[in-house]
mmCIF file of C-alpha atoms in Angstrom:
data_model
loop_
_atom_site.group_PDB
_atom_site.id
_atom_site.type_symbol
_atom_site.label_atom_id
_atom_site.label_comp_id
_atom_site.label_asym_id
_atom_site.label_seq_id
_atom_site.Cartn_x
_atom_site.Cartn_y
_atom_site.Cartn_z
ATOM 1 C CA GLU A 1 160.826 34.555 85.727
ATOM 2 C CA VAL A 2 162.328 33.067 82.877
ATOM 3 C CA GLN A 3 161.600 35.782 79.836
ATOM 4 C CA LEU A 4 163.103 36.448 75.671
ATOM 5 C CA VAL A 5 161.635 39.875 74.997
ATOM 6 C CA GLN A 6 161.097 40.913 71.718
ATOM 7 C CA SER A 7 160.956 44.367 69.676
ATOM 8 C CA GLY A 8 157.898 45.502 68.454
ATOM 9 C CA ALA A 9 156.762 45.251 64.658
ATOM 10 C CA GLU A 10 157.912 46.631 61.800
ATOM 11 C CA VAL A 11 156.555 48.469 58.377
ATOM 12 C CA LYS A 12 159.393 47.748 55.898
ATOM 13 C CA LYS A 13 159.754 48.775 52.066
ATOM 14 C CA PRO A 14 161.715 46.330 49.582
ATOM 15 C CA GLY A 15 164.794 46.684 49.327
ATOM 16 C CA GLU A 16 165.579 47.687 53.333
ATOM 17 C CA SER A 17 167.417 45.741 56.042
ATOM 18 C CA LEU A 18 166.053 45.338 59.304
ATOM 19 C CA ARG A 19 167.228 43.965 62.772
ATOM 20 C CA ILE A 20 165.278 42.349 65.470
ATOM 21 C CA SER A 21 166.299 41.875 68.405
ATOM 22 C CA CYS A 22 165.674 39.693 71.520
ATOM 23 C CA LYS A 23 166.782 40.147 75.882
ATOM 24 C CA GLY A 24 166.622 37.336 78.123
ATOM 25 C CA SER A 25 166.342 37.452 81.355
ATOM 26 C CA GLY A 26 165.423 35.500 84.504
ATOM 27 C CA TYR A 27 168.399 32.772 83.498
ATOM 28 C CA SER A 28 172.099 32.490 82.671
ATOM 29 C CA PHE A 29 171.543 33.762 79.066
ATOM 30 C CA THR A 30 175.370 32.550 77.946
ATOM 31 C CA ASN A 31 174.280 28.884 79.373
ATOM 32 C CA TYR A 32 171.715 28.741 76.284
ATOM 33 C CA TRP A 33 171.316 28.973 72.883
ATOM 34 C CA ILE A 34 169.397 31.326 71.347
ATOM 35 C CA ASN A 35 167.425 29.708 67.825
ATOM 36 C CA TRP A 36 165.378 31.826 65.413
ATOM 37 C CA VAL A 37 162.326 30.605 64.151
ATOM 38 C CA ARG A 38 160.629 32.036 61.007
ATOM 39 C CA GLN A 39 156.511 31.772 60.530
ATOM 40 C CA MET A 40 155.336 33.351 57.452
ATOM 41 C CA PRO A 41 151.345 34.138 57.188
ATOM 42 C CA GLU A 42 148.789 31.231 57.923
ATOM 43 C CA LYS A 43 152.702 28.700 57.415
ATOM 44 C CA GLY A 44 154.527 26.159 59.214
ATOM 45 C CA LEU A 45 157.676 26.901 61.658
ATOM 46 C CA GLU A 46 161.552 26.860 59.566
ATOM 47 C CA TRP A 47 164.158 26.868 61.505
ATOM 48 C CA MET A 48 166.555 29.472 60.341
ATOM 49 C CA GLY A 49 169.700 29.327 62.878
ATOM 50 C CA ARG A 50 171.308 29.730 66.291
ATOM 51 C CA ILE A 51 173.600 31.752 68.492
ATOM 52 C CA ASP A 52 175.660 30.488 70.841
ATOM 53 C CA PRO A 53 176.116 34.394 73.806
ATOM 54 C CA SER A 54 179.296 32.586 75.297
ATOM 55 C CA ASP A 55 181.190 32.587 72.065
ATOM 56 C CA SER A 56 178.879 33.755 69.415
ATOM 57 C CA TYR A 57 179.352 30.732 67.493
ATOM 58 C CA THR A 58 176.215 29.126 65.008
ATOM 59 C CA ASN A 59 174.682 27.108 63.258
ATOM 60 C CA ASP A 60 172.583 28.208 59.684
ATOM 61 C CA ASN A 61 170.341 27.675 57.287
ATOM 62 C CA PRO A 62 171.744 26.965 54.059
ATOM 63 C CA SER A 63 168.011 28.200 53.131
ATOM 64 C CA PHE A 64 168.531 31.969 54.681
ATOM 65 C CA GLN A 65 172.762 32.266 53.977
ATOM 66 C CA GLY A 66 174.032 35.731 51.997
ATOM 67 C CA HIS A 67 170.216 37.064 53.826
ATOM 68 C CA VAL A 68 170.702 36.523 57.623
ATOM 69 C CA THR A 69 172.838 36.887 60.540
ATOM 70 C CA ILE A 70 172.384 36.424 63.519
ATOM 71 C CA SER A 71 174.768 38.027 66.569
ATOM 72 C CA VAL A 72 174.516 38.795 70.559
ATOM 73 C CA ASP A 73 175.639 41.033 73.093
ATOM 74 C CA LYS A 74 176.113 39.015 75.674
ATOM 75 C CA SER A 75 176.981 42.383 78.049
ATOM 76 C CA ILE A 76 173.462 43.464 77.562
ATOM 77 C CA ASN A 77 171.439 39.421 76.856
ATOM 78 C CA THR A 78 170.336 40.312 73.862
ATOM 79 C CA ALA A 79 170.576 38.085 70.789
ATOM 80 C CA TYR A 80 169.997 39.841 67.413
ATOM 81 C CA LEU A 81 168.383 39.061 64.049
ATOM 82 C CA HIS A 82 169.728 40.387 61.230
ATOM 83 C CA LEU A 83 167.508 40.661 57.392
ATOM 84 C CA SER A 84 168.948 42.383 54.984
ATOM 85 C CA SER A 85 167.460 43.554 51.181
ATOM 86 C CA LEU A 86 164.240 42.366 52.436
ATOM 87 C CA GLN A 87 161.891 41.761 49.979
ATOM 88 C CA ALA A 88 157.953 41.030 50.367
ATOM 89 C CA SER A 89 158.475 36.857 50.690
ATOM 90 C CA ASP A 90 160.040 38.435 54.295
ATOM 91 C CA THR A 91 156.766 38.714 55.795
ATOM 92 C CA ALA A 92 156.616 36.556 58.336
ATOM 93 C CA MET A 93 155.954 36.661 62.538
ATOM 94 C CA TYR A 94 159.854 35.834 63.583
ATOM 95 C CA PHE A 95 160.366 34.218 66.825
ATOM 96 C CA CYS A 96 163.735 33.433 68.733
ATOM 97 C CA ALA A 97 163.548 30.883 71.349
ATOM 98 C CA ARG A 98 166.507 29.266 73.877
ATOM 99 C CA GLN A 99 167.335 26.263 73.534
ATOM 100 C CA ALA A 100 169.693 24.365 77.242
ATOM 101 C CA ARG A 101 173.331 23.828 75.866
ATOM 102 C CA SER A 102 173.039 20.495 76.873
ATOM 103 C CA SER A 103 170.321 20.124 74.442
ATOM 104 C CA SER A 104 170.503 17.963 71.266
ATOM 105 C CA SER A 105 166.953 18.251 70.269
ATOM 106 C CA LEU A 106 165.333 21.760 69.177
ATOM 107 C CA THR A 107 164.040 22.136 72.783
ATOM 108 C CA ALA A 108 162.963 25.176 73.333
ATOM 109 C CA ASP A 109 161.433 25.219 76.099
ATOM 110 C CA TYR A 110 160.752 29.163 76.725
ATOM 111 C CA TRP A 111 160.029 32.368 73.381
ATOM 112 C CA GLY A 112 159.395 35.206 73.114
ATOM 113 C CA GLN A 113 156.555 36.716 72.217
ATOM 114 C CA GLY A 114 157.536 36.565 67.647
ATOM 115 C CA THR A 115 157.830 40.081 66.459
ATOM 116 C CA LEU A 116 155.977 41.036 63.323
ATOM 117 C CA VAL A 117 157.302 42.240 59.779
ATOM 118 C CA THR A 118 155.774 43.293 56.969
ATOM 119 C CA VAL A 119 157.400 44.205 53.462
ATOM 120 C CA SER A 120 155.465 46.435 51.429
ATOM 121 C CA SER A 121 156.330 48.853 48.597
ATOM 122 C CA GLN B 1 166.744 20.151 53.291
ATOM 123 C CA SER B 2 162.677 19.457 53.248
ATOM 124 C CA ALA B 3 160.381 19.599 55.653
ATOM 125 C CA LEU B 4 159.245 16.496 57.888
ATOM 126 C CA THR B 5 155.957 15.071 56.549
ATOM 127 C CA GLN B 6 152.497 15.084 58.772
ATOM 128 C CA PRO B 7 149.618 14.684 57.699
ATOM 129 C CA ALA B 8 147.653 18.491 56.979
ATOM 130 C CA SER B 9 144.495 17.553 59.976
ATOM 131 C CA VAL B 10 143.779 15.285 62.438
ATOM 132 C CA SER B 11 140.363 15.821 64.510
ATOM 133 C CA GLY B 12 138.717 13.593 66.932
ATOM 134 C CA SER B 13 136.363 13.952 69.631
ATOM 135 C CA PRO B 14 136.530 15.012 73.290
ATOM 136 C CA GLY B 15 138.014 12.350 75.404
ATOM 137 C CA GLN B 16 138.850 10.082 72.241
ATOM 138 C CA SER B 17 142.826 9.097 71.209
ATOM 139 C CA ILE B 18 144.747 10.849 67.692
ATOM 140 C CA THR B 19 147.897 10.054 66.651
ATOM 141 C CA ILE B 20 149.341 12.490 64.530
ATOM 142 C CA SER B 21 152.540 11.415 62.389
ATOM 143 C CA CYS B 22 155.780 12.562 61.676
ATOM 144 C CA THR B 23 157.454 11.190 58.184
ATOM 145 C CA GLY B 24 161.629 12.301 57.600
ATOM 146 C CA THR B 25 164.573 10.230 56.139
ATOM 147 C CA ILE B 26 167.289 8.208 57.072
ATOM 148 C CA VAL B 27 169.043 11.586 57.880
ATOM 149 C CA ASP B 28 166.944 13.143 61.071
ATOM 150 C CA ILE B 29 164.654 10.720 62.356
ATOM 151 C CA GLY B 30 165.805 7.869 61.188
ATOM 152 C CA ASP B 31 168.998 8.016 62.796
ATOM 153 C CA TYR B 32 168.669 10.369 65.914
ATOM 154 C CA ASN B 33 166.586 10.049 68.648
ATOM 155 C CA PHE B 34 166.362 13.471 69.033
ATOM 156 C CA VAL B 35 162.791 14.055 67.722
ATOM 157 C CA SER B 36 160.326 17.099 69.771
ATOM 158 C CA TRP B 37 157.349 18.297 69.523
ATOM 159 C CA TYR B 38 155.137 21.420 69.754
ATOM 160 C CA GLN B 39 151.409 22.374 70.178
ATOM 161 C CA GLN B 40 150.876 26.422 68.730
ATOM 162 C CA HIS B 41 147.610 27.864 69.730
ATOM 163 C CA PRO B 42 146.393 30.726 67.234
ATOM 164 C CA GLY B 43 148.158 34.278 68.068
ATOM 165 C CA LYS B 44 150.928 32.527 70.054
ATOM 166 C CA ALA B 45 154.254 31.195 70.377
ATOM 167 C CA PRO B 46 154.667 27.796 70.110
ATOM 168 C CA LYS B 47 155.638 25.165 73.116
ATOM 169 C CA VAL B 48 157.628 21.861 73.635
ATOM 170 C CA ILE B 49 155.242 19.033 74.423
ATOM 171 C CA ILE B 50 158.142 16.569 73.443
ATOM 172 C CA PHE B 51 161.609 15.955 73.574
ATOM 173 C CA ASP B 52 164.326 13.212 73.023
ATOM 174 C CA VAL B 53 161.232 11.204 71.020
ATOM 175 C CA SER B 54 159.758 10.271 74.274
ATOM 176 C CA HIS B 55 160.057 12.492 76.963
ATOM 177 C CA ARG B 56 158.268 15.397 78.646
ATOM 178 C CA PRO B 57 158.826 18.560 79.898
ATOM 179 C CA SER B 58 158.226 18.776 83.337
ATOM 180 C CA GLY B 59 154.868 19.734 84.557
ATOM 181 C CA LEU B 60 152.948 18.575 81.360
ATOM 182 C CA SER B 61 150.350 16.348 81.374
ATOM 183 C CA ASN B 62 150.764 12.245 80.411
ATOM 184 C CA ARG B 63 148.014 12.969 77.530
ATOM 185 C CA PHE B 64 150.663 14.141 75.319
ATOM 186 C CA SER B 65 153.039 11.080 74.354
ATOM 187 C CA GLY B 66 155.996 10.219 71.973
ATOM 188 C CA SER B 67 157.228 7.580 70.262
ATOM 189 C CA LYS B 68 159.796 6.517 66.948
ATOM 190 C CA SER B 69 159.363 4.041 64.555
ATOM 191 C CA GLY B 70 162.195 3.859 61.696
ATOM 192 C CA ASN B 71 161.867 7.488 60.547
ATOM 193 C CA THR B 72 158.690 7.883 60.922
ATOM 194 C CA ALA B 73 158.449 9.302 64.924
ATOM 195 C CA SER B 74 155.007 9.539 66.136
ATOM 196 C CA LEU B 75 152.705 12.338 68.661
ATOM 197 C CA THR B 76 149.657 10.484 70.455
ATOM 198 C CA ILE B 77 146.947 12.624 72.615
ATOM 199 C CA SER B 78 144.718 10.664 74.483
ATOM 200 C CA GLY B 79 141.768 11.815 76.866
ATOM 201 C CA LEU B 80 141.516 15.137 73.638
ATOM 202 C CA GLN B 81 140.321 17.757 74.960
ATOM 203 C CA ALA B 82 138.895 21.318 73.842
ATOM 204 C CA GLU B 83 142.001 22.802 74.584
ATOM 205 C CA ASP B 84 143.769 20.295 72.713
ATOM 206 C CA GLU B 85 142.648 21.780 69.322
ATOM 207 C CA ALA B 86 145.905 24.019 68.420
ATOM 208 C CA ASP B 87 148.183 23.553 65.385
ATOM 209 C CA TYR B 88 151.097 20.986 66.091
ATOM 210 C CA TYR B 89 154.587 20.180 64.307
ATOM 211 C CA CYS B 90 157.907 18.083 65.360
ATOM 212 C CA ALA B 91 161.500 18.931 64.260
ATOM 213 C CA SER B 92 164.668 16.561 63.628
ATOM 214 C CA TYR B 93 168.356 17.563 64.236
ATOM 215 C CA THR B 94 169.201 15.888 60.525
ATOM 216 C CA SER B 95 173.133 15.888 59.316
ATOM 217 C CA SER B 96 171.842 17.189 56.421
ATOM 218 C CA THR B 97 172.239 20.794 55.176
ATOM 219 C CA THR B 98 171.482 22.451 58.264
ATOM 220 C CA LEU B 99 170.810 21.497 61.625
ATOM 221 C CA TYR B 100 167.249 21.949 62.485
ATOM 222 C CA VAL B 101 163.702 20.102 60.197
ATOM 223 C CA PHE B 102 160.601 20.761 61.390
ATOM 224 C CA GLY B 103 157.846 19.329 60.189
ATOM 225 C CA THR B 104 154.865 20.644 57.925
ATOM 226 C CA GLY B 105 152.501 20.921 60.458
ATOM 227 C CA THR B 106 149.222 19.451 61.929
ATOM 228 C CA ARG B 107 145.723 21.272 63.072
ATOM 229 C CA VAL B 108 144.240 19.225 65.151
ATOM 230 C CA THR B 109 140.254 20.165 65.952
ATOM 231 C CA VAL B 110 138.387 18.447 68.767
ATOM 232 C CA LEU B 111 135.169 18.038 67.253
#
């Protein structure tokens, strides 16, 4: 069974940093991109970027540049989303989702359960 | 890259058909057949229901269909059911500054 399991909810203070993990199982981890998607409270979906676990190549959304880093440890089938200098506006649900490497559309067929991040002083 | 434009809400009665539009530009929907649609129920992760403009994932109901004309993609839900009540998002590949862009989202209400 294909699964993407994300790390648990986090409460952080402004200025702190955070790493969210996304562990894949039940499939060949290096054959699929891992995308990250943000959803702020009561708002829509925003594509943040993706990583190819086979070589750590990334595509990033410039809107998040300088604030977000995506990485992977293929030895443990886990992708990471790093958020630095957190602000209240980073309060959101963050999802990881896999996408076939052969897919040009954003066809994310399996998603993590989401990680709720709350930034508050 | 601004979000693709969708109507905020669409409603219909059980059994009816509804269509949700998703308007972009020449750098995304207009020039590429890489449009997907997602359904999201409250508190849940999104679920892909259409990819490459009009293709359905295996096992998905044929009540969902997608199309594209010019810079606008559309999702049609036929035979509307109570379980279709959810938020729907389009997404497209773009040659702009980012790689993918989502739509603003549409809340579907079954009356």
